[in-house]
Coordinates of C-alpha atoms in Angstrom, one line a residue:
M255 CA 194.9 31.6 108.8
A256 CA 194.8 27.6 110.3
A257 CA 195.0 25.3 107.1
F258 CA 192.3 23.4 105.8
K259 CA 192.2 20.6 103.3
T260 CA 190.2 21.2 99.8
L261 CA 189.3 18.3 97.5
D262 CA 193.0 18.9 96.1
D263 CA 194.1 16.6 99.2
L264 CA 191.7 14.2 98.5
G265 CA 192.9 10.7 96.8
D266 CA 191.2 8.1 94.6
V267 CA 187.4 8.4 95.7
T268 CA 185.8 5.9 93.3
G269 CA 183.1 4.6 94.8
K270 CA 182.8 6.4 98.0
V271 CA 180.1 8.4 99.9
A272 CA 180.9 12.1 99.8
L273 CA 178.8 14.2 102.1
V274 CA 178.5 17.4 100.8
R275 CA 176.7 20.4 103.1
V276 CA 175.8 22.8 100.5
D277 CA 173.2 25.7 100.9
L278 CA 169.5 25.0 98.9
N279 CA 167.6 27.3 100.9
L280 CA 166.5 28.8 97.7
P281 CA 164.1 31.4 97.4
M282 CA 160.7 30.2 96.4
K283 CA 157.7 31.0 94.2
G284 CA 154.9 29.2 92.8
G285 CA 157.1 25.9 93.4
S286 CA 159.7 26.4 91.9
A287 CA 163.5 29.0 92.9
T288 CA 163.3 32.5 91.4
D289 CA 167.1 32.6 92.5
V290 CA 169.3 29.9 92.0
T291 CA 172.9 31.3 92.7
R292 CA 173.0 29.3 95.9
V293 CA 173.1 26.2 93.6
E294 CA 175.6 27.9 90.7
A295 CA 178.0 28.2 93.8
V296 CA 177.8 24.3 94.8
K297 CA 178.0 23.5 91.6
P298 CA 181.5 23.2 90.4
T299 CA 182.2 20.7 93.7
I300 CA 178.8 18.6 93.3
L301 CA 180.1 17.9 89.8
E302 CA 183.9 17.7 90.1
L303 CA 183.0 14.6 93.4
S304 CA 180.6 12.8 90.6
K305 CA 182.7 13.1 87.7
K306 CA 185.8 11.4 89.9
G307 CA 183.5 8.7 90.8
A308 CA 182.1 9.7 93.9
K309 CA 178.4 8.7 95.4
V310 CA 177.8 12.3 96.5
L311 CA 175.2 12.5 98.9
L312 CA 173.7 16.1 99.4
L313 CA 173.1 17.9 103.1
A314 CA 170.9 20.4 103.4
H315 CA 168.4 23.2 105.2
F316 CA 165.5 24.7 104.2
G317 CA 163.6 27.7 105.8
R318 CA 162.5 27.2 109.4
P319 CA 161.1 24.1 109.8
G320 CA 162.1 23.9 114.1
G321 CA 162.9 20.2 114.1
Q322 CA 159.8 19.0 112.9
R323 CA 158.8 17.4 109.5
S324 CA 156.9 19.7 107.2
S325 CA 156.2 18.7 103.7
V326 CA 156.4 22.6 102.1
L327 CA 160.0 22.5 103.5
S328 CA 161.2 19.8 102.7
T329 CA 164.2 19.5 100.4
S330 CA 162.6 17.5 97.6
M331 CA 160.5 21.5 96.9
V332 CA 164.3 21.9 95.1
T333 CA 165.1 18.7 93.7
G334 CA 164.2 20.2 90.0
D335 CA 165.6 23.3 90.6
V336 CA 169.2 22.0 91.6
E337 CA 168.7 19.4 88.6
G338 CA 168.2 22.0 86.1
V339 CA 171.7 23.8 87.2
L340 CA 173.4 21.0 87.6
G341 CA 172.1 19.3 84.0
K342 CA 172.4 15.9 86.4
E343 CA 169.3 14.1 87.6
L344 CA 169.1 13.9 91.7
M345 CA 168.0 10.6 93.9
F346 CA 166.0 12.5 96.5
I347 CA 166.2 10.5 99.3
P348 CA 163.5 11.3 102.2
E349 CA 166.1 10.6 105.9
V350 CA 169.5 11.5 106.6
A351 CA 170.5 9.0 108.4
G352 CA 169.0 4.9 108.6
P353 CA 167.9 1.9 106.7
V354 CA 166.6 4.3 104.3
V355 CA 169.8 5.9 103.5
E356 CA 172.0 2.8 103.1
Q357 CA 169.5 1.3 100.5
S358 CA 169.7 4.0 98.6
I359 CA 173.6 4.3 98.7
G360 CA 173.1 0.5 97.3
I361 CA 170.7 2.2 94.2
L362 CA 172.8 4.7 93.7
R363 CA 176.2 4.5 90.7
N364 CA 179.2 5.9 91.3
G365 CA 178.9 9.1 89.9
D366 CA 175.3 9.3 91.1
I367 CA 174.2 12.6 93.3
G368 CA 171.6 12.0 96.2
L369 CA 169.4 15.2 97.9
L370 CA 168.6 14.3 101.6
D371 CA 165.5 15.7 103.7
N372 CA 166.2 19.0 104.9
T373 CA 168.4 18.4 107.7
R374 CA 166.7 21.3 110.0
F375 CA 163.0 18.3 110.0
W376 CA 165.6 16.4 113.2
P377 CA 166.1 18.8 116.3
G378 CA 169.5 17.0 116.4
E379 CA 170.7 19.4 113.8
E380 CA 170.2 22.5 115.4
A381 CA 171.2 20.8 118.9
N382 CA 174.3 19.6 117.4
D383 CA 173.5 16.5 118.8
P384 CA 177.1 14.0 118.5
N385 CA 174.7 10.8 118.3
F386 CA 172.6 12.7 115.2
A387 CA 176.2 13.9 113.6
Q388 CA 177.3 10.3 114.0
A389 CA 174.6 8.3 112.4
I390 CA 174.9 11.0 109.0
A391 CA 178.2 10.2 109.2
A392 CA 177.7 6.3 109.3
H393 CA 177.1 6.7 105.5
G394 CA 180.1 8.3 104.8
D395 CA 183.2 8.4 103.2
F396 CA 185.0 11.6 103.8
F397 CA 183.1 15.0 104.4
V398 CA 183.2 18.5 102.3
N399 CA 181.6 21.7 103.7
D400 CA 180.6 24.1 100.8
A401 CA 178.2 25.9 102.6
F402 CA 179.9 28.8 104.0
S403 CA 176.4 30.6 104.6
A404 CA 175.7 27.9 107.2
A405 CA 179.1 28.3 108.8
H406 CA 178.2 30.7 111.6
R407 CA 175.8 27.7 112.9
A408 CA 177.6 25.7 115.3
H409 CA 174.9 22.2 113.8
A410 CA 175.5 19.0 113.1
T411 CA 175.8 18.9 109.2
T412 CA 178.4 22.1 110.2
E413 CA 180.1 21.3 112.9
G414 CA 179.5 18.0 114.6
I415 CA 179.7 15.7 111.4
T416 CA 183.3 16.4 111.4
H417 CA 184.2 15.0 114.8
F418 CA 183.7 11.5 112.5
L419 CA 184.6 12.1 109.1
P420 CA 187.8 13.3 107.2
S421 CA 186.4 17.0 106.4
Y422 CA 187.5 19.0 103.3
A423 CA 186.2 22.5 102.2
G424 CA 184.9 22.0 98.7
R425 CA 185.6 24.8 95.8
A426 CA 182.9 28.1 96.9
M427 CA 184.1 27.3 100.7
E428 CA 188.0 27.3 99.6
A429 CA 187.0 30.2 97.5
E430 CA 185.7 32.1 100.3
L431 CA 188.1 31.4 102.7
K432 CA 190.5 32.8 100.2
A433 CA 189.0 35.8 99.5
L434 CA 188.1 36.8 103.6
D435 CA 191.6 35.8 104.0
A436 CA 193.0 38.3 101.9
A437 CA 190.8 41.1 102.9
L438 CA 190.7 41.0 106.3
G439 CA 192.9 37.4 107.7
N440 CA 196.4 38.6 105.9
P441 CA 195.7 41.7 103.8
E442 CA 197.9 44.1 101.8
A443 CA 197.6 47.0 103.7
P444 CA 196.1 50.2 103.4
V445 CA 193.1 48.9 103.9
A446 CA 189.5 50.7 104.0
A447 CA 186.4 49.2 104.9
V448 CA 182.9 51.0 103.4
V449 CA 180.5 49.9 106.0
G450 CA 176.8 51.1 105.3
G451 CA 173.3 50.5 105.8
A452 CA 170.5 51.6 108.1
K453 CA 171.2 51.4 111.7
V454 CA 174.5 51.3 113.5
S455 CA 172.8 48.7 116.0
T456 CA 172.9 45.4 113.6
K457 CA 176.9 46.6 112.8
L458 CA 178.5 47.6 116.4
A459 CA 180.1 44.6 116.8
V460 CA 181.2 45.7 113.0
L461 CA 182.9 49.0 113.4
E462 CA 184.2 47.8 116.5
N463 CA 186.4 44.9 115.4
L464 CA 187.6 46.9 112.1
V465 CA 188.9 50.2 113.5
G466 CA 192.0 48.5 114.8
R467 CA 192.5 46.5 111.5
V468 CA 191.9 48.9 108.7
Q469 CA 193.7 52.2 108.2
H470 CA 190.5 53.7 106.2
L471 CA 187.1 53.6 107.7
I472 CA 184.3 55.1 105.4
I473 CA 180.6 55.2 107.1
G474 CA 178.1 55.5 104.8
G475 CA 173.8 55.0 104.7
G476 CA 171.3 55.4 107.9
M477 CA 174.5 54.8 109.8
A478 CA 176.3 58.2 109.2
N479 CA 173.6 60.1 110.2
T480 CA 174.6 58.5 113.6
F481 CA 178.0 59.2 113.4
L482 CA 177.4 62.6 112.1
A483 CA 175.0 63.6 115.3
A484 CA 177.8 62.5 117.8
R485 CA 180.1 65.4 116.1
G486 CA 177.4 67.5 116.7
V487 CA 175.7 68.0 113.4
N488 CA 172.1 68.4 112.8
V489 CA 170.6 65.8 110.8
G490 CA 167.3 66.8 111.0
K491 CA 164.8 64.5 110.2
S492 CA 166.8 61.7 109.1
L493 CA 167.2 58.0 110.4
C494 CA 169.4 58.5 113.4
E495 CA 169.6 56.5 116.7
H496 CA 170.3 59.0 118.8
D497 CA 170.6 56.6 121.5
L498 CA 174.3 55.5 120.6
T499 CA 175.7 58.8 119.9
D500 CA 178.0 58.1 123.1
Q501 CA 178.8 54.6 121.1
A502 CA 179.2 56.1 117.8
S503 CA 181.8 58.8 119.5
K504 CA 183.8 56.1 121.2
I505 CA 184.3 54.0 118.1
M506 CA 185.5 57.5 116.7
D507 CA 188.7 57.9 119.7
T508 CA 189.2 54.1 119.2
A509 CA 190.2 54.5 115.4
D510 CA 191.6 57.6 116.5
H511 CA 194.1 56.0 118.5
A512 CA 194.5 53.2 116.2
G513 CA 195.4 55.5 113.2
C514 CA 192.3 54.2 111.1
T515 CA 190.5 57.6 109.5
V516 CA 187.1 57.7 110.1
H517 CA 185.3 59.0 106.7
L518 CA 182.3 60.4 107.1
P519 CA 180.4 62.8 104.3
Y520 CA 180.7 66.8 104.4
D521 CA 178.5 67.0 101.7
V522 CA 174.4 65.5 101.3
V523 CA 171.6 64.8 99.2
V524 CA 168.5 65.6 101.3
S525 CA 164.8 66.3 100.8
K526 CA 162.0 67.1 102.6
E527 CA 160.1 63.6 101.3
F528 CA 161.3 60.0 100.7
A529 CA 160.3 58.8 97.2
A530 CA 161.6 58.9 93.8
N531 CA 163.2 62.3 92.0
P532 CA 160.9 64.5 94.8
A533 CA 160.6 68.4 94.2
S534 CA 162.5 69.5 97.3
L535 CA 165.8 67.6 96.5
R536 CA 169.1 69.4 96.7
T537 CA 172.6 68.5 97.5
C538 CA 174.6 70.7 100.8
N539 CA 177.1 70.7 103.4
V540 CA 176.1 68.7 106.3
H541 CA 176.1 72.1 108.4
E542 CA 173.1 72.9 106.5
V543 CA 170.4 70.4 106.5
A544 CA 167.1 71.4 107.5
E545 CA 165.0 70.4 110.5
D546 CA 162.9 69.1 108.1
E547 CA 165.1 67.3 105.2
M548 CA 166.1 64.4 105.8
I549 CA 170.1 63.0 103.8
L550 CA 169.3 59.9 102.0
D551 CA 172.7 59.9 100.1
I552 CA 176.0 61.2 100.5
G553 CA 177.2 64.0 98.0
A554 CA 178.9 64.0 94.7
S555 CA 181.8 66.2 96.0
A556 CA 182.2 62.9 98.9
A557 CA 181.7 60.2 96.9
E558 CA 185.1 61.7 94.8
A559 CA 186.9 62.3 97.8
L560 CA 186.1 58.5 98.5
A561 CA 186.9 57.3 95.9
D562 CA 190.6 59.5 95.5
V563 CA 190.9 57.6 98.9
L564 CA 190.2 54.2 97.4
K565 CA 193.3 55.2 94.8
T566 CA 195.4 54.9 98.1
C567 CA 194.3 51.4 99.0
R568 CA 195.3 48.3 98.2
T569 CA 192.6 46.1 100.1
L570 CA 188.8 47.1 100.4
V571 CA 186.0 44.9 102.3
W572 CA 183.0 46.7 101.3
N573 CA 179.4 46.0 103.2
G574 CA 176.4 47.6 102.9
P575 CA 175.0 51.1 101.0
L576 CA 176.0 53.9 101.2
G577 CA 172.7 56.2 100.8
A578 CA 168.8 54.7 100.1
F579 CA 170.2 52.8 97.1
E580 CA 166.6 51.0 96.1
T581 CA 165.2 54.9 94.9
E582 CA 166.5 56.8 92.8
P583 CA 168.4 59.4 92.3
F584 CA 169.7 58.4 95.5
D585 CA 171.8 55.4 94.5
A586 CA 173.9 57.9 92.8
A587 CA 177.1 57.2 95.6
T588 CA 177.4 53.8 95.5
M589 CA 176.6 53.3 92.1
S590 CA 179.8 55.8 91.7
L591 CA 182.0 54.2 94.6
A592 CA 180.9 50.8 93.0
R593 CA 182.0 51.7 89.5
H594 CA 185.3 53.6 91.3
V595 CA 186.0 50.0 93.1
A596 CA 185.4 48.0 90.0
A597 CA 187.8 50.3 87.8
L598 CA 190.5 50.1 90.4
T599 CA 190.1 46.4 90.4
Q600 CA 190.4 45.8 86.6
E601 CA 193.3 47.8 86.8
G602 CA 195.5 45.4 89.5
S603 CA 195.5 48.2 92.0
L604 CA 192.5 46.4 94.5
I605 CA 192.1 43.9 95.9
S606 CA 187.8 44.3 96.6
V607 CA 185.6 41.4 99.2
A608 CA 182.1 42.8 99.7
G609 CA 179.3 40.8 100.8
G610 CA 176.1 41.2 102.1
G611 CA 172.4 41.5 99.9
D612 CA 172.1 44.8 100.0
T613 CA 175.4 45.1 99.0
V614 CA 175.5 42.3 96.3
A615 CA 172.1 44.0 95.1
A616 CA 174.4 47.6 94.6
L617 CA 177.0 45.3 92.7
A618 CA 174.4 44.3 90.3
Q619 CA 172.5 47.8 90.1
A620 CA 176.0 48.9 88.4
G621 CA 176.7 46.6 86.4
V622 CA 180.2 45.5 88.2
T623 CA 179.1 42.2 89.7
G624 CA 182.0 40.4 87.1
D625 CA 184.2 43.0 88.2
V626 CA 185.2 43.3 91.8
T627 CA 187.2 40.6 93.1
Y628 CA 185.0 38.4 95.3
I629 CA 181.3 38.7 96.2
S630 CA 180.0 36.9 99.3
T631 CA 176.4 35.9 98.9
A632 CA 176.9 34.9 102.6
G633 CA 174.8 37.2 105.0
G634 CA 175.2 36.3 108.5
A635 CA 178.1 34.6 108.4
F636 CA 179.9 37.4 106.4
L637 CA 178.6 40.1 109.2
E638 CA 179.8 37.4 111.8
W639 CA 183.7 37.2 110.1
M640 CA 183.3 40.7 110.1
E641 CA 183.3 41.2 113.6
G642 CA 186.1 39.1 113.8
K643 CA 184.3 36.4 115.4
E644 CA 185.0 32.8 114.8
L645 CA 183.1 30.7 112.6
P646 CA 182.6 27.3 114.1
G647 CA 181.8 25.7 110.7
V648 CA 185.7 26.9 109.6
A649 CA 187.1 26.1 112.5
A650 CA 185.9 22.8 112.6
L651 CA 187.4 22.1 109.0
T652 CA 190.9 23.5 110.3
A653 CA 190.5 21.5 113.4
N654 CA 189.3 17.5 111.8
N655 CA 190.7 18.0 108.5
G656 CA 191.7 14.3 108.4

């Protein structure tokens, strides 16, 4: 991984203006946030800069206003939630550049924190307009990016601004990049990847990248059915993208040539209806699925075999559940594997990096959130990283780091 600078590389910042890109795109209900995980993630960076005497200006987007001002999409909506997490008062600044920002900086004392308005109110943000980026940069002495979840977008406040200011990774960004490097950039082999979820179509690029980089590829969720169908298994009424079986076969051939073992379930949990604890529930061999049954989870024997595979591995990257985990009892395999992963991580034999909304939810459901090495809350950025793509916001930090 190319070098990037962190807060450790900053000299004395007393009285200097830090422009800090954060992710405050919080889920809201009735005017307040239902989940403040994203604020918790950036809290260490904000408070560290504040404690060192910088004037901290937060840059964030909120929703998709499409380059137009909208009172309900102003970042002022989250001011109270952010203050609650930081334990500090914020000054809300209804602009991102210009005289209002200049005046506000004059009012802020060293260590104070200001929140600028939604960067996406201006078309220049998503267009990555250099003039817009320069106008924002004019107010700062240095730039800190602590929003990995927005790093796959080449926007003015993730990529453009780095051309005008010395740029650093915040603490959350630094932790994310180090974890991702340990998982796929420069991992300890053997490496396993668990890729689950409903559809192969959304993860084709991920699978194509992984087969050349990992020794074990474990496929679960609805997408496993497409791979089983590609191997000639009759999957009954299961969710399956029959039009993608050729691509699934190609991925398995590529894996073969690359020395990567693809693991598909050999026993599965099936039912005639998708409902909690249905009467028609049974576990069978994959070759015994009836025409009117659907595969909704992998069986206990297959889950145990996967746990044995992980015992031989040093590194795991996980994206997507093994079954329809939101509905009992189709969460059994995902829960069981999550607990095995947690145990192996805790005993020091496995580095485990997980990401994506469903995966984060599944680990929380299994009660092992704190027991894996690293959990990425970034959705799109995590997937693009798994696809092997260069993320503009990350590339900019390594290219323009002061």
